[in-house]
Each structure stands twice: as C-alpha cells, then as structure tokens.
C-alpha cells in the first residue's frame, strides 16, 4: 500500500511517498481502509518544528485526521465489524473523563503512524461509528480541529445561548469554533487578516467581523460591538501574542480558551509576546484562562451525534486526490484557505 512519511521534509518541502506492506490488526485493534484524511497546522508543526514530544522519526506516516471503513478486526474486538464506517481520536488513550498528561505518549501522526496511508491500524476502543449522513470527507475534518474547537466551545467552554464568542482567524479550529457556537445559539465575532475572508465568514454565519490587521487592538472593536460588556468566551487559537487582546475582549467572568501556542501561517510574523500588563484584568474582571487539548472519545461521540442531528457541514476549502498530497499540504500552509483542506485517499 502507499503511504506518505515525513522523510526529509525540512529540506525538500515534500512528504515522501513510500510503499509499505499491508498491516494486520492485533488483539484489540482494527484495520481501517482510510477513505479521507487531511493536513492540519498542528500536523505541520509536528513534522517541521517538533513539539514537546520531540521530533518524530522520518519514517512516521503523517496526519491525525481520518475517516474510513473497517476492513478487519483483531482478537477480542466486538464494538465494530468489517464494513462499518468509522473515525478515531488521535490521542487514542483518552476515552472519557479528564485528560491525563501521560496520554500524550500515544498520538497518531506523532508517536504512532497517522492516516496519510491507504490502510491504518487503530485501537478499537478509540473509534467512533459514523452515521450515514456524514460523508467520509466531512468526517475526516473532525478529529483534530473539529474536536479541539468542540472541547473549547462545548465540553469545557460551556458556551450558552445568547453569549458572545470571539474566534481568531479563519483556519480549521476557528471556523469549527464558530459553527459549534452558532449551533448553541451564541453570537460570534470573527477576526481575520483579510476583508475577503471576513465577507465569506459573514455568509457562513458570523454575526460580526473584525480585521485584526487593520485593527491590531481588535479588543476595542469587540467592546464596541458588545456595548462595552465584552465577550463571554474568547477562543485563542494563536497564542501568547494575542493574549492581551483576548483578555481585553473578555466580559466580567469571561473565559479565554487557550489552545494555540504559536503563529500559524508562515507569512505572518507573530507579534512579540507583550509584557503581561493586562494580567490584573484576571482579577478585576474575574477572568478564567483555560488550556484546551483536543478531546476524548466521549467528546468525539457527542460531536459526531450533533453534526449528524443538526446536519452541520464542515467548511472544506479544497479536496485533493491522494497523489496530490504535497499540493494539499502546500495549500494548507498558505494563507489562502478558509476552514479545512481534505485529501481523498481511496
Ligand atoms: N490545543 C490543541 O489540542 C490543538 C489542536 C489543534 C490545533 N491546535 C493549534 O491551533 C492553532 C490553529 O490550528 P488550525 O488548524 O486552525 O490552523 P490554520 O487552519 O492554519 O488556521 C490558522 C488561522 O489563524 C490566523 N492567524 C495566523 N497567524 C495569525 C497571527 N499571527 N495572529 C492572528 N491570527 C493569525 C489565520 O487566519 P486569517 O487567514 O483569517 O488571518 C489562519 O488562517 C495551531 O497553532 C494549532 O497547533 C491546537
């Protein structure tokens, strides 16, 4: 079967296509025929700069996003059978309950192979069945950006109808955050570097939009738009450079959901981290800052059920064929896209 591995990406700017023998599922494992995957900023960071886990080996198959069909199951697997449509979380030990730091050691696309391959071995415990009304391409966008935004807005963020939510940028995580917040009946303010993208976000449901390039102190616009009250939840998927604006944008007892730690698009220099002059706002506004890491299988089940019930369509900018994987990665890393980029595998 064909797979794409990190190879010498740093120097070649190309993932390396390789041939691999078909894998066989062991006890508790499932063999998935991968139908769709796609690159995320997070995957890109893993194979270019490495993470706290250190750089993965060059033979690692990339990408956490996935959707596919069960081809075979290993000994003891009873929750799925050949032919079932499935998708899996990428930190595959986080089934339910709170996150444990030790779970970081098993991560598809980082410490174990990801899904830019025709067949993949997954843990039966970590898979979720896909309803018929969610296509493989749509489902494949959900395990990383979709689930992280779900955790930030729904599971941990506890956004309520009538609250105001701010999302930064128009990438995978932030567009999903808008979709989940709208599903809950919240008002959403979206920022972007591009007026063209902001116009598109309005068409997609944003209530209000702010260009963060023409308004670097965009919290002032948030305060104006909310009559001086501020937003109940601010989704910070960019990192420390935007933290001061996030804190300034918060309403009393608001929360900042912190889930990005670096500038995301290559052409955008992150502003230097400002001195945390705004930290006293934590006290006077009684603000919570909460770190968010993707989500559990239980959260993923809740997400899939909601997408199916409300017929929510992930915003997919482009779909590429498997042999165009490197073009898909280059487009994902560009500043042009809105939402997600998908690779149709087979
Ligand atoms: N905590 C977790 O578990 C977790 C999971 C997944 C992802 N993440 C992190 O979340 C971040 C976003 O991921 P993604 O997949 O959504 O990325 P993405 O699709 O590349 O989107 C990022 C968007 O952020 C905006 N942006 C880029 N640089 C910016 C800057 N300096 N200041 C303000 N906005 C900026 C851009 O919007 P415009 O083009 O509209 O300006 C860009 O489209 C990444 O850092 C990723 O590592 C964390």
CSV table of C-alpha atoms and ligand atoms in Angstrom, one decimal:
chain,number,residue,atom,x,y,z
A,1,UNK,CA,0.0,0.0,0.0
A,2,UNK,CA,1.0,3.6,-0.5
A,3,UNK,CA,1.8,6.0,2.4
A,4,UNK,CA,3.3,9.4,2.9
A,5,UNK,CA,6.0,9.8,5.6
A,6,UNK,CA,7.9,12.9,6.9
A,7,UNK,CA,11.1,11.9,5.0
A,8,UNK,CA,13.4,14.9,4.6
A,9,UNK,CA,10.5,17.5,4.6
A,10,UNK,CA,12.6,20.2,6.2
A,11,UNK,CA,15.0,20.3,3.2
A,12,UNK,CA,12.8,19.1,0.4
A,13,UNK,CA,9.4,20.7,1.4
A,14,UNK,CA,7.9,17.4,0.3
A,15,UNK,CA,6.4,14.5,2.2
A,16,UNK,CA,7.9,11.3,0.9
A,17,UNK,CA,5.7,8.6,-0.8
A,18,UNK,CA,6.6,5.1,0.2
A,19,UNK,CA,5.3,1.6,-0.3
A,20,UNK,CA,4.5,-0.4,2.8
A,21,UNK,CA,3.2,-4.0,3.4
A,22,UNK,CA,-0.5,-4.2,4.4
A,23,UNK,CA,-0.7,-4.1,8.2
A,24,UNK,CA,-2.5,-6.8,10.2
A,25,UNK,CA,-4.6,-6.0,13.3
A,26,UNK,CA,-3.5,-7.5,16.6
A,27,UNK,CA,-5.7,-8.0,19.7
A,28,UNK,CA,-8.0,-5.0,20.4
A,29,UNK,CA,-7.1,-3.5,17.0
A,30,UNK,CA,-8.9,-2.6,13.8
A,31,UNK,CA,-7.6,-2.4,10.3
A,32,UNK,CA,-9.1,0.7,8.7
A,33,UNK,CA,-9.3,1.4,5.0
A,34,UNK,CA,-8.6,5.1,5.1
A,35,UNK,CA,-11.1,7.0,2.9
A,36,UNK,CA,-10.1,10.5,3.7
A,37,UNK,CA,-7.5,12.5,5.7
A,38,UNK,CA,-6.1,16.0,5.6
A,39,UNK,CA,-3.3,18.2,7.0
A,40,UNK,CA,-3.7,20.4,10.0
A,41,UNK,CA,-1.5,23.3,11.2
A,42,UNK,CA,-0.8,21.0,14.2
A,43,UNK,CA,0.5,18.2,12.0
A,44,UNK,CA,2.6,20.6,10.1
A,45,UNK,CA,4.1,21.9,13.4
A,46,UNK,CA,4.8,18.2,14.4
A,47,UNK,CA,6.8,17.4,11.3
A,48,UNK,CA,8.5,20.8,10.8
A,49,UNK,CA,9.4,22.1,14.3
A,50,UNK,CA,8.6,19.1,16.5
A,51,UNK,CA,6.6,19.6,19.8
A,52,UNK,CA,7.2,19.0,23.4
A,53,UNK,CA,7.3,15.3,22.4
A,54,UNK,CA,10.4,15.9,20.3
A,55,UNK,CA,10.6,15.4,16.5
A,56,UNK,CA,9.1,12.2,15.2
A,57,UNK,CA,11.2,9.8,13.1
A,58,UNK,CA,11.5,10.4,9.4
A,59,UNK,CA,9.5,7.2,8.6
A,60,UNK,CA,6.4,8.4,10.5
A,61,UNK,CA,3.2,8.4,8.5
A,62,UNK,CA,1.7,11.9,8.9
A,63,UNK,CA,-1.7,13.4,9.7
A,64,UNK,CA,-4.1,12.8,12.6
A,65,UNK,CA,-7.4,13.4,10.7
A,66,UNK,CA,-9.2,10.4,9.4
A,67,UNK,CA,-12.3,8.6,8.3
A,68,UNK,CA,-12.7,5.2,6.8
A,69,UNK,CA,-14.1,1.7,6.7
A,70,UNK,CA,-13.4,-1.4,8.9
A,71,UNK,CA,-11.6,-4.0,6.8
A,72,UNK,CA,-10.8,-6.5,9.5
A,73,UNK,CA,-10.7,-6.7,13.3
A,74,UNK,CA,-8.3,-8.3,15.7
A,75,UNK,CA,-9.0,-10.8,18.5
A,76,UNK,CA,-11.5,-9.6,21.1
A,77,UNK,CA,-12.9,-6.7,19.1
A,78,UNK,CA,-16.7,-6.6,19.3
A,79,UNK,CA,-17.7,-3.0,19.0
A,80,UNK,CA,-17.1,-2.8,15.2
A,81,UNK,CA,-17.2,-5.2,12.3
A,82,UNK,CA,-15.9,-5.2,8.7
A,83,UNK,CA,-17.8,-2.7,6.6
A,84,UNK,CA,-18.6,-0.3,9.5
A,85,UNK,CA,-17.8,3.4,8.8
A,86,UNK,CA,-15.5,4.8,11.5
A,87,UNK,CA,-13.2,7.6,12.6
A,88,UNK,CA,-10.8,7.7,15.6
A,89,UNK,CA,-9.4,10.2,18.0
A,90,UNK,CA,-5.7,10.8,17.7
A,91,UNK,CA,-4.7,10.7,21.4
A,92,UNK,CA,-6.2,7.2,21.4
A,93,UNK,CA,-6.0,6.5,25.2
A,94,UNK,CA,-8.3,9.4,26.1
A,95,UNK,CA,-11.6,7.6,26.2
A,96,UNK,CA,-13.6,9.6,28.8
A,97,UNK,CA,-13.1,11.7,31.9
A,98,UNK,CA,-10.3,14.2,32.4
A,99,UNK,CA,-7.1,14.4,30.3
A,100,UNK,CA,-4.0,12.8,31.8
A,101,UNK,CA,-0.6,14.2,30.6
A,102,UNK,CA,0.6,10.6,30.2
A,103,UNK,CA,-1.9,10.1,27.4
A,104,UNK,CA,0.3,12.3,25.2
A,105,UNK,CA,2.6,9.3,24.5
A,106,UNK,CA,0.2,7.6,22.0
A,107,UNK,CA,-0.7,10.1,19.3
A,108,UNK,CA,-1.4,9.2,15.6
A,109,UNK,CA,0.8,11.2,13.3
A,110,UNK,CA,3.3,11.9,16.1
A,111,UNK,CA,4.3,8.9,18.2
A,112,UNK,CA,2.5,6.3,16.1
A,113,UNK,CA,1.6,6.4,12.4
A,114,UNK,CA,-1.1,8.7,11.2
A,115,UNK,CA,-3.6,8.5,8.3
A,116,UNK,CA,-1.8,9.6,5.1
A,117,UNK,CA,-1.8,5.9,4.1
A,118,UNK,CA,-4.2,3.6,2.4
A,119,UNK,CA,-4.7,1.3,5.4
A,120,UNK,CA,-4.1,2.0,9.1
A,121,UNK,CA,-4.2,0.2,12.4
A,122,UNK,CA,-6.3,1.8,15.0
A,123,UNK,CA,-7.4,1.0,18.6
A,124,UNK,CA,-10.9,-0.4,18.7
A,125,UNK,CA,-11.6,1.4,22.0
A,126,UNK,CA,-10.8,4.8,20.4
A,127,UNK,CA,-13.1,4.6,17.3
A,128,UNK,CA,-16.4,6.2,16.8
A,129,UNK,CA,-19.0,4.9,14.3
A,130,UNK,CA,-20.1,7.3,11.6
A,131,UNK,CA,-23.7,7.8,10.8
A,132,UNK,CA,-24.7,7.5,7.1
A,133,UNK,CA,-25.4,11.2,6.7
A,134,UNK,CA,-21.8,12.2,7.4
A,135,UNK,CA,-19.6,11.7,4.4
A,136,UNK,CA,-16.0,10.4,4.8
A,137,UNK,CA,-14.6,13.7,3.5
A,138,UNK,CA,-16.7,15.7,6.0
A,139,UNK,CA,-15.9,13.3,8.9
A,140,UNK,CA,-12.2,13.3,8.2
A,141,UNK,CA,-12.0,17.0,9.1
A,142,UNK,CA,-13.3,16.4,12.7
A,143,UNK,CA,-10.7,14.5,14.8
A,144,UNK,CA,-8.3,17.4,15.3
A,145,UNK,CA,-9.6,20.9,14.5
A,146,UNK,CA,-13.2,19.9,14.9
A,147,UNK,CA,-12.8,18.2,18.3
A,148,UNK,CA,-10.4,20.8,19.7
A,149,UNK,CA,-13.0,23.5,18.9
A,150,UNK,CA,-15.8,21.3,20.4
A,151,UNK,CA,-13.9,20.9,23.6
A,152,UNK,CA,-13.1,24.7,23.7
A,153,UNK,CA,-16.7,25.8,23.0
A,154,UNK,CA,-19.0,23.0,24.1
A,155,UNK,CA,-17.4,20.4,26.5
A,156,UNK,CA,-15.1,22.6,28.6
A,157,UNK,CA,-16.1,26.1,27.3
A,158,UNK,CA,-19.8,25.5,28.2
A,159,UNK,CA,-21.0,28.3,25.9
A,160,UNK,CA,-24.6,29.2,26.4
A,161,UNK,CA,-27.3,30.6,24.0
A,162,UNK,CA,-27.1,34.4,24.0
A,163,UNK,CA,-23.4,34.6,25.0
A,164,UNK,CA,-20.8,36.3,22.7
A,165,UNK,CA,-17.9,34.2,21.5
A,166,UNK,CA,-14.8,35.6,19.7
A,167,UNK,CA,-12.8,33.4,17.3
A,168,UNK,CA,-9.4,34.4,15.9
A,169,UNK,CA,-8.7,33.8,12.2
A,170,UNK,CA,-10.4,31.7,9.6
A,171,UNK,CA,-8.5,28.4,9.9
A,172,UNK,CA,-9.7,24.9,10.8
A,173,UNK,CA,-10.1,25.3,14.5
A,174,UNK,CA,-11.6,28.8,14.5
A,175,UNK,CA,-14.2,28.1,11.8
A,176,UNK,CA,-15.4,25.0,13.7
A,177,UNK,CA,-15.5,27.1,16.9
A,178,UNK,CA,-17.8,29.4,15.1
A,179,UNK,CA,-20.0,26.6,13.8
A,180,UNK,CA,-20.3,25.0,17.3
A,181,UNK,CA,-21.0,28.3,19.0
A,182,UNK,CA,-23.7,29.1,16.4
A,183,UNK,CA,-25.2,25.7,17.0
A,184,UNK,CA,-25.6,26.6,20.7
A,185,UNK,CA,-27.3,29.9,19.9
A,186,UNK,CA,-24.3,32.2,20.7
A,187,UNK,CA,-23.4,35.4,18.9
A,188,UNK,CA,-20.0,35.0,17.1
A,189,UNK,CA,-17.4,37.7,16.4
A,190,UNK,CA,-14.8,36.5,13.9
A,191,UNK,CA,-11.4,38.2,13.3
A,192,UNK,CA,-9.2,37.7,10.2
A,193,UNK,CA,-6.3,39.4,8.3
A,194,UNK,CA,-8.5,39.6,5.2
A,195,UNK,CA,-11.6,41.5,4.4
A,196,UNK,CA,-12.4,39.0,1.7
A,197,UNK,CA,-12.3,36.1,4.1
A,198,UNK,CA,-14.4,38.1,6.6
A,199,UNK,CA,-17.1,38.7,4.0
A,200,UNK,CA,-17.1,34.9,3.4
A,201,UNK,CA,-17.3,34.3,7.2
A,202,UNK,CA,-20.4,36.5,7.3
A,203,UNK,CA,-22.0,34.4,4.6
A,204,UNK,CA,-21.1,31.3,6.7
A,205,UNK,CA,-22.9,32.7,9.8
A,206,UNK,CA,-20.5,35.2,11.7
A,207,UNK,CA,-22.6,37.9,13.4
A,208,UNK,CA,-19.8,40.5,13.3
A,209,UNK,CA,-16.3,40.6,11.9
A,210,UNK,CA,-13.1,42.5,12.6
A,211,UNK,CA,-9.9,42.8,10.5
A,212,UNK,CA,-7.1,42.1,13.0
A,213,UNK,CA,-4.5,43.6,10.6
A,214,UNK,CA,-6.2,47.0,10.2
A,215,UNK,CA,-7.3,46.8,13.9
A,216,UNK,CA,-4.3,45.3,15.8
A,217,UNK,CA,-6.0,46.3,19.0
A,218,UNK,CA,-9.1,44.5,18.0
A,219,UNK,CA,-10.5,44.2,21.5
A,220,UNK,CA,-11.6,47.8,21.2
A,221,UNK,CA,-13.9,46.7,18.3
A,222,UNK,CA,-15.2,43.8,20.5
A,223,UNK,CA,-16.0,46.2,23.3
A,224,UNK,CA,-17.9,48.5,20.9
A,225,UNK,CA,-19.8,45.6,19.3
A,226,UNK,CA,-20.9,44.4,22.7
A,227,UNK,CA,-21.9,47.8,24.1
A,228,UNK,CA,-18.9,47.9,26.4
A,229,UNK,CA,-19.6,44.5,28.0
A,230,UNK,CA,-17.1,42.2,26.2
A,231,UNK,CA,-17.3,38.6,25.1
A,232,UNK,CA,-18.1,35.7,27.5
A,233,UNK,CA,-15.7,33.4,25.7
A,234,UNK,CA,-12.6,34.1,23.6
A,235,UNK,CA,-11.1,31.2,21.7
A,236,UNK,CA,-7.4,31.9,21.4
A,237,UNK,CA,-6.0,29.6,18.8
A,238,UNK,CA,-3.0,31.8,18.0
A,239,UNK,CA,-1.1,32.0,21.3
A,240,UNK,CA,0.6,34.4,23.7
A,241,UNK,CA,0.9,37.2,21.1
A,242,UNK,CA,-2.8,37.6,21.1
A,243,UNK,CA,-3.4,37.1,24.8
A,244,UNK,CA,-3.5,40.8,25.8
A,245,UNK,CA,-6.3,41.4,23.2
A,246,UNK,CA,-8.1,38.3,24.4
A,247,UNK,CA,-8.1,39.5,28.0
A,248,UNK,CA,-9.2,43.0,27.0
A,249,UNK,CA,-12.0,41.5,25.0
A,250,UNK,CA,-13.5,39.5,27.9
A,251,UNK,CA,-16.7,40.3,29.7
A,252,UNK,CA,-16.7,40.1,33.5
A,253,UNK,CA,-16.4,36.5,34.5
A,254,UNK,CA,-15.4,35.7,30.9
A,255,UNK,CA,-13.1,32.9,29.8
A,256,UNK,CA,-10.2,32.6,27.4
A,257,UNK,CA,-9.9,29.1,25.9
A,258,UNK,CA,-6.1,28.8,25.2
A,259,UNK,CA,-5.3,26.2,22.5
A,260,UNK,CA,-2.7,27.5,20.2
A,261,UNK,CA,0.8,28.3,21.2
A,262,UNK,CA,2.5,29.6,18.0
A,263,UNK,CA,1.8,31.8,15.0
A,264,UNK,CA,0.1,29.7,12.5
A,265,UNK,CA,0.6,30.9,9.0
A,266,UNK,CA,4.1,31.1,7.7
A,267,UNK,CA,3.8,34.6,6.2
A,268,UNK,CA,2.6,36.1,9.4
A,269,UNK,CA,5.1,37.1,11.9
A,270,UNK,CA,3.7,36.7,15.4
A,271,UNK,CA,3.8,39.9,17.3
A,272,UNK,CA,6.3,39.6,20.1
A,273,UNK,CA,4.6,38.5,23.3
A,274,UNK,CA,3.6,41.7,25.0
A,275,UNK,CA,4.5,42.1,28.6
A,276,UNK,CA,1.6,40.8,30.5
A,277,UNK,CA,0.4,44.2,31.5
A,278,UNK,CA,-3.2,43.0,31.2
A,279,UNK,CA,-2.9,40.3,33.8
A,280,UNK,CA,-4.5,42.4,36.5
A,281,UNK,CA,-7.7,42.1,34.3
A,282,UNK,CA,-7.8,38.5,35.6
A,283,UNK,CA,-8.7,39.9,39.0
A,284,UNK,CA,-10.8,42.9,38.2
A,285,UNK,CA,-12.8,41.1,35.5
A,286,UNK,CA,-12.6,37.7,37.3
A,287,UNK,CA,-11.5,36.0,34.1
A,288,UNK,CA,-10.6,32.3,33.7
A,289,UNK,CA,-7.8,31.2,31.3
A,290,UNK,CA,-8.2,27.5,30.4
A,291,UNK,CA,-5.8,25.3,28.4
A,292,UNK,CA,-7.5,23.0,25.9
A,293,UNK,CA,-6.1,19.9,24.4
A,294,UNK,CA,-8.1,18.2,21.6
A,295,UNK,CA,-10.8,15.9,23.2
A,296,UNK,CA,-11.8,12.5,24.4
A,297,UNK,CA,-13.6,9.7,22.5
A,298,UNK,CA,-16.7,10.6,24.6
A,299,UNK,CA,-16.5,14.2,23.4
A,300,UNK,CA,-15.9,12.9,19.8
A,301,UNK,CA,-19.1,10.8,20.0
A,302,UNK,CA,-21.1,13.8,21.2
A,303,UNK,CA,-19.6,15.9,18.4
A,304,UNK,CA,-20.5,13.3,15.7
A,305,UNK,CA,-24.0,13.0,17.1
A,306,UNK,CA,-24.5,16.7,17.0
A,307,UNK,CA,-23.1,17.0,13.4
A,308,UNK,CA,-25.5,14.2,12.3
A,309,UNK,CA,-28.5,15.6,14.2
A,310,UNK,CA,-28.1,19.2,13.1
A,311,UNK,CA,-26.8,18.4,9.6
A,312,UNK,CA,-23.8,20.6,10.1
A,313,UNK,CA,-21.4,20.7,7.1
A,314,UNK,CA,-17.7,21.2,7.9
A,315,UNK,CA,-16.3,24.1,5.8
A,316,UNK,CA,-13.9,22.4,3.3
A,317,UNK,CA,-12.0,24.8,1.1
A,318,UNK,CA,-10.5,22.2,-1.3
A,319,UNK,CA,-10.4,18.4,-1.7
A,320,UNK,CA,-7.3,16.8,-3.2
A,321,UNK,CA,-6.6,13.3,-4.5
A,322,UNK,CA,-4.1,11.1,-2.7
A,323,UNK,CA,-1.4,11.6,-5.3
A,324,UNK,CA,-1.7,15.4,-4.8
A,325,UNK,CA,-0.9,15.1,-1.1
A,326,UNK,CA,2.1,17.6,-1.3
A,327,UNK,CA,-0.1,20.1,-3.1
A,328,UNK,CA,-2.7,19.8,-0.4
A,329,UNK,CA,0.0,20.4,2.3
A,330,UNK,CA,1.3,23.5,0.5
A,331,UNK,CA,-2.2,24.9,0.2
A,332,UNK,CA,-2.9,24.2,3.9
A,333,UNK,CA,0.2,26.1,4.9
A,334,UNK,CA,-0.6,29.1,2.6
A,335,UNK,CA,-2.7,32.0,3.8
A,336,UNK,CA,-5.4,31.4,1.2
A,337,UNK,CA,-7.7,28.9,2.7
A,338,UNK,CA,-10.7,29.1,4.9
A,339,UNK,CA,-11.5,26.1,7.1
A,340,UNK,CA,-10.2,22.8,6.1
A,341,UNK,CA,-8.2,21.0,3.3
A,342,UNK,CA,-9.1,17.4,2.7
A,343,UNK,CA,-7.3,14.5,0.9
A,344,UNK,CA,-9.4,11.8,-0.6
A,345,UNK,CA,-7.4,8.6,-0.1
A,346,UNK,CA,-9.4,5.8,-1.8
B,1,LIG,N1,-4.7,22.5,21.7
B,1,LIG,C1,-4.9,21.6,20.8
B,1,LIG,O1,-5.1,20.4,21.1
B,1,LIG,C2,-4.8,21.9,19.4
B,1,LIG,C3,-5.4,21.1,18.4
B,1,LIG,C4,-5.4,21.5,17.1
B,1,LIG,C5,-4.8,22.7,16.7
B,1,LIG,N2,-4.1,23.4,17.7
B,1,LIG,C6,-3.5,24.7,17.4
B,1,LIG,O2,-4.4,25.6,17.0
B,1,LIG,C7,-3.8,26.5,16.0
B,1,LIG,C8,-4.8,26.7,14.8
B,1,LIG,O3,-4.8,25.5,14.1
B,1,LIG,P1,-5.6,25.5,12.7
B,1,LIG,O4,-5.5,24.1,12.2
B,1,LIG,O5,-6.9,26.1,12.9
B,1,LIG,O6,-4.7,26.4,11.8
B,1,LIG,P2,-5.0,27.1,10.4
B,1,LIG,O7,-6.1,26.3,9.7
B,1,LIG,O8,-3.7,27.2,9.7
B,1,LIG,O9,-5.6,28.5,10.7
B,1,LIG,C9,-4.9,29.5,11.5
B,1,LIG,C10,-5.6,30.8,11.2
B,1,LIG,O10,-5.1,31.7,12.2
B,1,LIG,C11,-5.0,33.0,11.7
B,1,LIG,N3,-3.6,33.5,12.0
B,1,LIG,C12,-2.5,33.1,11.6
B,1,LIG,N4,-1.4,33.8,12.1
B,1,LIG,C13,-2.0,34.7,13.0
B,1,LIG,C14,-1.5,35.7,13.8
B,1,LIG,N5,-0.1,35.9,14.0
B,1,LIG,N6,-2.3,36.4,14.5
B,1,LIG,C15,-3.7,36.2,14.4
B,1,LIG,N7,-4.2,35.3,13.6
B,1,LIG,C16,-3.4,34.5,12.9
B,1,LIG,C17,-5.2,32.9,10.2
B,1,LIG,O11,-6.5,33.5,9.9
B,1,LIG,P3,-6.7,34.5,8.7
B,1,LIG,O12,-6.0,33.9,7.5
B,1,LIG,O13,-8.1,34.7,8.6
B,1,LIG,O14,-6.0,35.8,9.1
B,1,LIG,C18,-5.1,31.4,9.9
B,1,LIG,O15,-6.0,31.1,8.9
B,1,LIG,C19,-2.4,25.9,15.7
B,1,LIG,O16,-1.4,26.6,16.5
B,1,LIG,C20,-2.5,24.5,16.2
B,1,LIG,O17,-1.3,24.0,16.6
B,1,LIG,C21,-4.2,23.1,19.0
